Coordinates of C-alpha atoms and ligand atoms in Angstrom, one line a residue:
X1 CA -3.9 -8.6 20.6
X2 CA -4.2 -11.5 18.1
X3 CA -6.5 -13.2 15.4
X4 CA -9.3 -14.0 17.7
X5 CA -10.3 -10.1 18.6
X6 CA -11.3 -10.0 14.7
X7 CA -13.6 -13.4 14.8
X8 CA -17.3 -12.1 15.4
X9 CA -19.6 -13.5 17.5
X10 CA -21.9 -15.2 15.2
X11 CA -24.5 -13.4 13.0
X12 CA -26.6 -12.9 10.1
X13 CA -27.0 -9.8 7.8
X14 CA -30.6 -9.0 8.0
X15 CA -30.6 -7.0 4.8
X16 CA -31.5 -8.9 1.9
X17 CA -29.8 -6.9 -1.0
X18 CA -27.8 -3.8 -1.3
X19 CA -24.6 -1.6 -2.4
X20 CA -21.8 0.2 -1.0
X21 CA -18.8 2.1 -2.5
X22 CA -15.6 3.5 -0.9
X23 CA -12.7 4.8 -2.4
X24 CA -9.0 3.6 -1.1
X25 CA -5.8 5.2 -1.8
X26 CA -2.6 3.7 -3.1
X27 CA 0.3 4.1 -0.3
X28 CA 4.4 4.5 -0.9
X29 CA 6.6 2.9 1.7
X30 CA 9.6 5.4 3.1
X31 CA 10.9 2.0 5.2
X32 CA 9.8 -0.9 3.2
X33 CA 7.6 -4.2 3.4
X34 CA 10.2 -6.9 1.8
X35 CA 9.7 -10.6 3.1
X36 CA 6.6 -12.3 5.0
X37 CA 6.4 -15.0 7.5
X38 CA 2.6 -17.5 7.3
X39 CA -0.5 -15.6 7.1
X40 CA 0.6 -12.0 5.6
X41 CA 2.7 -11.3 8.9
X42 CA 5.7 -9.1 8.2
X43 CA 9.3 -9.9 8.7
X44 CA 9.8 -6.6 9.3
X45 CA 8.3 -3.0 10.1
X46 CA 7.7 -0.6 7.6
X47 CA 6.1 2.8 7.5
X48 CA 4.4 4.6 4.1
X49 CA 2.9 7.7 3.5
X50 CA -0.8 7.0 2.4
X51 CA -1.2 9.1 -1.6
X52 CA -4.2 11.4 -2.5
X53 CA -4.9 11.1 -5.9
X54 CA -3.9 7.3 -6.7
X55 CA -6.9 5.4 -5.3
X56 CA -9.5 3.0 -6.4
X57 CA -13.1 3.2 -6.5
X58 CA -15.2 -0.2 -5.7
X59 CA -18.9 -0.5 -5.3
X60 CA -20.0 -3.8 -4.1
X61 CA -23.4 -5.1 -4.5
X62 CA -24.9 -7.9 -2.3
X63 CA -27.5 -9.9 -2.7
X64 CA -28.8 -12.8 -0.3
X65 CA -28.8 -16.4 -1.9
X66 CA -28.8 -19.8 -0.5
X67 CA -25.6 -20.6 1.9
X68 CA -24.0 -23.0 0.2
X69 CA -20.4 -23.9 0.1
X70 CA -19.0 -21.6 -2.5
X71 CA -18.0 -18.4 -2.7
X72 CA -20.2 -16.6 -5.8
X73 CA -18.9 -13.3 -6.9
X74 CA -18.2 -11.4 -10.2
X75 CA -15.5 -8.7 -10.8
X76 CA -15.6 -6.1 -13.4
X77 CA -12.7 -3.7 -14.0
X78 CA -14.2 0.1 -15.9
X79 CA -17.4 -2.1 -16.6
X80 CA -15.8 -4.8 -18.5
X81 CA -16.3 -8.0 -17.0
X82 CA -12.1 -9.3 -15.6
X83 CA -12.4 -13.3 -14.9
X84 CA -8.7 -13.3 -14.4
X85 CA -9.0 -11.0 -11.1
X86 CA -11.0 -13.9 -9.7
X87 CA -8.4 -16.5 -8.2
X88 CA -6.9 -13.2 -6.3
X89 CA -10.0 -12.6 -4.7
X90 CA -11.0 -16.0 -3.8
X91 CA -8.0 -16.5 -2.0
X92 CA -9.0 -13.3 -0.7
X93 CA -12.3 -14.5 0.4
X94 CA -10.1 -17.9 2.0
X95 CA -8.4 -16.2 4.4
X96 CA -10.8 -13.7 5.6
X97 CA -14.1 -16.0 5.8
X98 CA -13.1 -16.7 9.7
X99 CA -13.3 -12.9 10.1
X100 CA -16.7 -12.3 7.6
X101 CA -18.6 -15.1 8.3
X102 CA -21.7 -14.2 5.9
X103 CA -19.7 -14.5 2.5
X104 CA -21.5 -17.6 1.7
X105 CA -24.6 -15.9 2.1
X106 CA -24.4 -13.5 -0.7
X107 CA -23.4 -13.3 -4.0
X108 CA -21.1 -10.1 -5.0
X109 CA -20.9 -8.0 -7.8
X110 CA -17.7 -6.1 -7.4
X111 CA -17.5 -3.1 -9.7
X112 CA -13.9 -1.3 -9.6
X113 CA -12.1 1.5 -11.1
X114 CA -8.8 3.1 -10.9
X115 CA -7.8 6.8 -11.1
X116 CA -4.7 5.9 -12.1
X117 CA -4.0 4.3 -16.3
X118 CA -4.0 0.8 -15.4
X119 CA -1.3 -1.6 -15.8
X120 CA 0.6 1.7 -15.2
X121 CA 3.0 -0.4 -12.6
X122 CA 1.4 1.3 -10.1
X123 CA 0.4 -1.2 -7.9
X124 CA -3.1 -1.3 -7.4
X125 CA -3.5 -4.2 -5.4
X126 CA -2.9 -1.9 -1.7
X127 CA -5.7 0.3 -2.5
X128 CA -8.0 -2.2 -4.5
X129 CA -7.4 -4.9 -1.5
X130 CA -8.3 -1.9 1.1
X131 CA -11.1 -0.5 -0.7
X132 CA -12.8 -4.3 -1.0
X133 CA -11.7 -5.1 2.5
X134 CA -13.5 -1.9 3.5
X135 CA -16.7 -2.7 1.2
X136 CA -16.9 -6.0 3.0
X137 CA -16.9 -4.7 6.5
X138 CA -19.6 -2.5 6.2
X139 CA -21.9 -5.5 6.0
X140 CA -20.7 -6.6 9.0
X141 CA -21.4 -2.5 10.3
X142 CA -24.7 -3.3 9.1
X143 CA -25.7 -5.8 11.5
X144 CA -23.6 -4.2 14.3
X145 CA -23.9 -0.7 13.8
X146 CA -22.3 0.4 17.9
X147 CA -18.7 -1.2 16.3
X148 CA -16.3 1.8 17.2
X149 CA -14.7 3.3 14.8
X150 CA -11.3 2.1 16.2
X151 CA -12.2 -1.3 15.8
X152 CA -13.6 -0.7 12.4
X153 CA -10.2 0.6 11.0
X154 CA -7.9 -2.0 12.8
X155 CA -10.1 -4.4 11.4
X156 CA -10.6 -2.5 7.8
X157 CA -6.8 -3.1 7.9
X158 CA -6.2 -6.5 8.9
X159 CA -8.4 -7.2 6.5
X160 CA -6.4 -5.4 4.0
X161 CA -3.4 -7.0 5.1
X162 CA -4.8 -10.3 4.1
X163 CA -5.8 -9.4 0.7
X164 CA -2.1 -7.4 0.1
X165 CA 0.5 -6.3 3.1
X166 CA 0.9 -3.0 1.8
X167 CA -3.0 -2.5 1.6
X168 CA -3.4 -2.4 5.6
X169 CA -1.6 0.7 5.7
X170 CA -4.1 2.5 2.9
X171 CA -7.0 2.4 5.1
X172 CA -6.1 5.8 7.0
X173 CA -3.4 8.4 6.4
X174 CA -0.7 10.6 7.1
X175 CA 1.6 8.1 7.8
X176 CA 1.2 4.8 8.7
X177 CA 3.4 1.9 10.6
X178 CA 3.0 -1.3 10.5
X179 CA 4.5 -4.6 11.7
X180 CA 5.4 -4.8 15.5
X181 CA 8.5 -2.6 16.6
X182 CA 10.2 -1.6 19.6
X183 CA 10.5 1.9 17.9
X184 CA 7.0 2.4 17.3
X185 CA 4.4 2.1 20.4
X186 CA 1.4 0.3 19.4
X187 CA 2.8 -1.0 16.6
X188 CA 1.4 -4.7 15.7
X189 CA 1.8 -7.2 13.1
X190 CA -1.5 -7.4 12.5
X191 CA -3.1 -4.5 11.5
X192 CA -1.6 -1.2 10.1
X193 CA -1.2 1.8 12.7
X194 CA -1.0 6.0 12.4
X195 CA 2.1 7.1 13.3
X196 CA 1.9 8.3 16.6
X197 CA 4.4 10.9 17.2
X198 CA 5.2 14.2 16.2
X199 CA 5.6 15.1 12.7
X200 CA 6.7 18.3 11.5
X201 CA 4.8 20.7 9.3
X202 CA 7.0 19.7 6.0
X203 CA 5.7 16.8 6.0
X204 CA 1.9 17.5 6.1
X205 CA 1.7 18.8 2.6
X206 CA 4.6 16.5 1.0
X207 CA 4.3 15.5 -2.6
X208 CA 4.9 12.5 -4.6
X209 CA 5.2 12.7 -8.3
X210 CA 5.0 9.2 -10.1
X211 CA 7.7 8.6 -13.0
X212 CA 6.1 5.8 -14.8
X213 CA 9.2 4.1 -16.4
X214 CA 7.7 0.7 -17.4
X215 CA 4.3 0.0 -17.6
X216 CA 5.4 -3.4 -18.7
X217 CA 3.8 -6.3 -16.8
X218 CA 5.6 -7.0 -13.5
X219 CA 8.7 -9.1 -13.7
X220 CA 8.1 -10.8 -10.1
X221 CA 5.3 -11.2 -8.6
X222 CA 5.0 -9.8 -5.1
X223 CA 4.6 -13.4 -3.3
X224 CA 7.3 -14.5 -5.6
X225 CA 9.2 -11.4 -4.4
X226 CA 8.7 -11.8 -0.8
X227 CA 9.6 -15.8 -0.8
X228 CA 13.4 -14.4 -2.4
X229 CA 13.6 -13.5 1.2
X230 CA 13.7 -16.6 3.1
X231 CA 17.4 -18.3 2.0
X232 CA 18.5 -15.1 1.6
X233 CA 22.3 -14.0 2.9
X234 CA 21.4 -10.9 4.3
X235 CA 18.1 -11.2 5.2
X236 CA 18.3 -11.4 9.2
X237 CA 20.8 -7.7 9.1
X238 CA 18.0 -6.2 6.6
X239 CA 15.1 -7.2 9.1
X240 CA 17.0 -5.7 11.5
X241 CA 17.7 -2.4 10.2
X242 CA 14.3 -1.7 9.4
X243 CA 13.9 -1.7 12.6
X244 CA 16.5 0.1 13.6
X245 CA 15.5 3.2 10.2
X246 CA 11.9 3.4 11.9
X247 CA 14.0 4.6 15.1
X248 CA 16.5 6.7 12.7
X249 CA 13.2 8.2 11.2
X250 CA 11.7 9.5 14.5
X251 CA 13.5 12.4 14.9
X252 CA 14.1 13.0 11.4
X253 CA 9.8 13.1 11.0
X254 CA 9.8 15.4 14.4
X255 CA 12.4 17.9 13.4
X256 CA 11.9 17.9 9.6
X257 CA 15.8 17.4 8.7
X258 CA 15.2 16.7 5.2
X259 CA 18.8 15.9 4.3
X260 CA 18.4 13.1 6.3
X261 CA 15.1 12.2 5.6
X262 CA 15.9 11.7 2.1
X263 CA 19.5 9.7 2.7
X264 CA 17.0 7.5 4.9
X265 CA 14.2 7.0 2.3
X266 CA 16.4 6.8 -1.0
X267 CA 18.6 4.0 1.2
X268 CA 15.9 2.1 1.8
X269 CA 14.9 2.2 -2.0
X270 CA 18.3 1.5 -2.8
X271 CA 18.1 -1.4 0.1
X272 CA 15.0 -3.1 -1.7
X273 CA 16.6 -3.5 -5.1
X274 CA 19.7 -4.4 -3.5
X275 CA 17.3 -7.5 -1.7
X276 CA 16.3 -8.2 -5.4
X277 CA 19.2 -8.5 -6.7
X278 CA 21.2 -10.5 -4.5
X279 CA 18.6 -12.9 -4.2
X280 CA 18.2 -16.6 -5.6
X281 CA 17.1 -16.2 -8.7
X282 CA 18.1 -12.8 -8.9
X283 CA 16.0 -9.9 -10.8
X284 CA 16.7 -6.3 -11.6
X285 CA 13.9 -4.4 -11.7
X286 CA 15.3 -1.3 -12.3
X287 CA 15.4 0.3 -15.9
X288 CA 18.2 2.0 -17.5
X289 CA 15.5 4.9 -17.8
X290 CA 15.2 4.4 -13.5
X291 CA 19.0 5.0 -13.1
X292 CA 18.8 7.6 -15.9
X293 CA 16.3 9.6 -13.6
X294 CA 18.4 9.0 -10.4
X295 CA 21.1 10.2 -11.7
X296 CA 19.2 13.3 -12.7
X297 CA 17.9 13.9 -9.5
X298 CA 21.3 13.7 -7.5
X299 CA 23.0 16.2 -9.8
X300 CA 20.1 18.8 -9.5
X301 CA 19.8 18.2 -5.6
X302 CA 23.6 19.3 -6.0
X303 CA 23.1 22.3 -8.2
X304 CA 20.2 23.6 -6.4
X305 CA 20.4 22.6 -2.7
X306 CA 16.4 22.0 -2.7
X307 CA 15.4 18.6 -1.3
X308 CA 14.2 16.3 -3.7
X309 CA 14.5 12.8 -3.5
X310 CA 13.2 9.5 -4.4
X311 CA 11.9 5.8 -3.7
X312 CA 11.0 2.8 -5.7
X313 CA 8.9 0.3 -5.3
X314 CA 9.6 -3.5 -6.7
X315 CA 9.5 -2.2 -10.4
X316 CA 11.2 0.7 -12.7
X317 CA 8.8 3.3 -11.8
X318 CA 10.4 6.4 -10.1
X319 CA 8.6 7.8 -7.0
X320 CA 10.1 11.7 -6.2
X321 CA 9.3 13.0 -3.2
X322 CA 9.6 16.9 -1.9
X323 CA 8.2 19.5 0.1
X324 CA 5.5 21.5 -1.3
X325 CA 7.4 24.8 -1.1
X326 CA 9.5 23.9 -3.4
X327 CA 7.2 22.0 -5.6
X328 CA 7.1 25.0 -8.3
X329 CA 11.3 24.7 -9.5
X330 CA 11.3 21.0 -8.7
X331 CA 7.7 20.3 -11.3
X332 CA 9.6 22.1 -13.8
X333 CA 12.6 20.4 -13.5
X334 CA 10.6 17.2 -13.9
X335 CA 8.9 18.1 -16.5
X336 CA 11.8 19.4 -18.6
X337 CA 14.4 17.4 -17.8
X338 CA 12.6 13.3 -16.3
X339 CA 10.0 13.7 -18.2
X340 CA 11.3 12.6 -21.0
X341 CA 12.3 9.1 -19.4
X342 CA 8.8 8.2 -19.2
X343 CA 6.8 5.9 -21.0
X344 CA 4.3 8.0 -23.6
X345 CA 6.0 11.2 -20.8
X346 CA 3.3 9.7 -18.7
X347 CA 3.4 10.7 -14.9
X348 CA 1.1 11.7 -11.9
X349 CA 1.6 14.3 -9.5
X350 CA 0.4 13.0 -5.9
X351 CA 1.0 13.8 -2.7
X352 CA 0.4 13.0 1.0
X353 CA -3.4 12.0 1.9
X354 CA -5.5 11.2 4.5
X355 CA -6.9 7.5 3.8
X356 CA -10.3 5.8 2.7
X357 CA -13.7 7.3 1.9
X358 CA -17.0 6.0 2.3
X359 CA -18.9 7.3 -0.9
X360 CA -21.9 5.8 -0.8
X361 CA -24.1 3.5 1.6
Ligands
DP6_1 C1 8.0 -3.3 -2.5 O1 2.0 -5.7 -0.3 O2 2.4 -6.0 -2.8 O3 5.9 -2.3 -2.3 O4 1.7 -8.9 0.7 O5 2.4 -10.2 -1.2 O6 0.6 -8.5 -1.5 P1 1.8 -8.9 -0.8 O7 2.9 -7.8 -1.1 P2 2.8 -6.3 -1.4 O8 4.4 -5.9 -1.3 C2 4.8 -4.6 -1.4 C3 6.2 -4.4 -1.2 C4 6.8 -3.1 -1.6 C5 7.3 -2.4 -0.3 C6 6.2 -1.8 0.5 O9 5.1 -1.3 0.0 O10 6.5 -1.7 1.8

């Protein structure tokens, strides 16, 4: 498949005026996203298990106005107008006009929310770029309304990818693959996929609690942070064993070994960092609070025996993942012992969901 199976034939949205809303999780990568080739392809595969409870809300209102050659849109963040999210979504617009061709057509008002504190670190740009993407396309549903719902997600998702990598793989849940692999069948560069082999039970029901560490503005910038991947020394062996941990993680995900699920996943973490900091220029993202909490957890898997572990993303915040039955010990462990690592003790229990929701037509 490529670019072309997105491009419409051409139309025009009949409807004059109107609103829709969906709501888009966040996502956490278990084999991460970390360098990008021309047009938001991947130089690697990665696979993320979509959240429940970190998403953002985004109600889009169209109304018809005179093609002309700009794009005309406003952005408000909790109802307060936020001109410095417009250059993001312009760009946005950019690269997905080919795919949408009535954006000139219409101005926007794009109304958002998170459920998440913002500028908590969390990154909000994989479910706030799938949730838009998402808003978009339903025009386009509008005018076409036999679109299978197959085509409507790939396309929700290359969308996404557009807007932010990571946010193709928010559009649907449990777990989600993308960028094209030998170890994943279907897989594709383009467009975010579901994972399609067997998983076991653990997994279904796994949690996430979100250490938030630093809610400080991030240090690099994501495009910044993908570019540190080009000159890099060790970038062709780390594309390579991404592939190579999405073919370690099948039978792990089938037979639900979680002692090597987690030496997988916390690697990986480990992995990313380890990209950042051996990178020209070179960053540290981590916090002494982030290693604080690591250290934390490794001594009380060692005590305990239960199987908590954890990933990061390109920031200090800590990610902990576990299996619901033994959520109750592990919670109370966070709370009385990583808790107090946080910024203001602030945290967020999540844990594995099932992707986007239309609210509201
Ligand atoms: C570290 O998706 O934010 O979270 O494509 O430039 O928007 P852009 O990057 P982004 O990168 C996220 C990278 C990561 C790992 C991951 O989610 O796989």
């Amino acid at each position: 498949m490529t670019e072309q199976h997105f491009i419409p034939k051409e139309y025009k949205i009949s409807k004059e005026k109107g609103q829709v809303t969906w709501e888009s999780p966040s996502n956490i990568a278990l084999v991460k996203y970390w360098g990008k080739k021309k047009h938001q392809i991947p130089e690697n595969p990665s696979i993320s298990l979509t959240l429940n409870n970190c998403k953002t809300i985004t109600t889009l209102s169209y109304s018809k106005k005179e093609s002309g050659n700009d794009f005309s849109f406003e952005v408000f963040l909790d109802g307060e107008k936020k001109d410095d999210f417009k250059p993001k979504i312009k760009t946005f617009f950019e690269r997905v006009e080919a795919y949408l061709p009535f954006l000139k057509d219409f101005h926007f008002k794009i109304e958002t929310s998170n459920t998440f504190p913002h500028s908590s670190g969390i990154a909000s740009s994989a479910s706030g770029m799938s949730a838009m993407a998402l808003c978009l396309l339903s025009l386009e549903k509008l005018n076409n309304p036999e679109i299978t719902d197959l085509y409507f997600y790939q396309k929700a998702s290359f969308l996404a990818r557009l807007g932010s990598g990571s946010a193709c793989r928010s559009i649907e849940g449990d777990l989600i693959v993308w960028g094209e692999t030998k170890a994943v069948n279907g897989s594709s560069d383009l467009f975010g996929v579901k994972y399609p082999y067997q998983v076991h039970e653990i997994f279904k029901e796994y949690q996430d609690t979100i250490l938030l560490v630093d809610k400080g503005e991030k240090q690099v910038s994501s495009t910044v942070g993908h570019n540190l991947m080009y000159e890099h020394p060790y970038a062709e062996n780390r594309f390579k064993q991404a592939h190579e941990n999405l073919e370690k993680l099948k039978p792990i995900l089938e037979s639900g070994d979680l002692d090597q699920f987690i030496a997988l996943v916390e690697s990986e973490a480990l992995t990313l960092h380890a990209m950042m900091m051996t990178s020209m220029p070179y960053f540290i993202l981590m916090k002494p609070n982030t290693l604080e909490i690591i250290n934390k957890i490794w001594n009380f898997r060692k005590n305990t025996g239960l199987h908590i572990g954890f990933t990061l993303d390109a920031g200090a915040n800590v990610h902990i993942l576990y299996p619901k039955n033994e959520a109750k010990v592990i919670l109370e462990f966070i709370k009385n012992e990583l808790v107090v690592y946080c910024q203001n003790e602030q945290y967020i229990c999540d844990q594995i969901g099932f992707g986007a929701n239309q609210i509201k037509e």
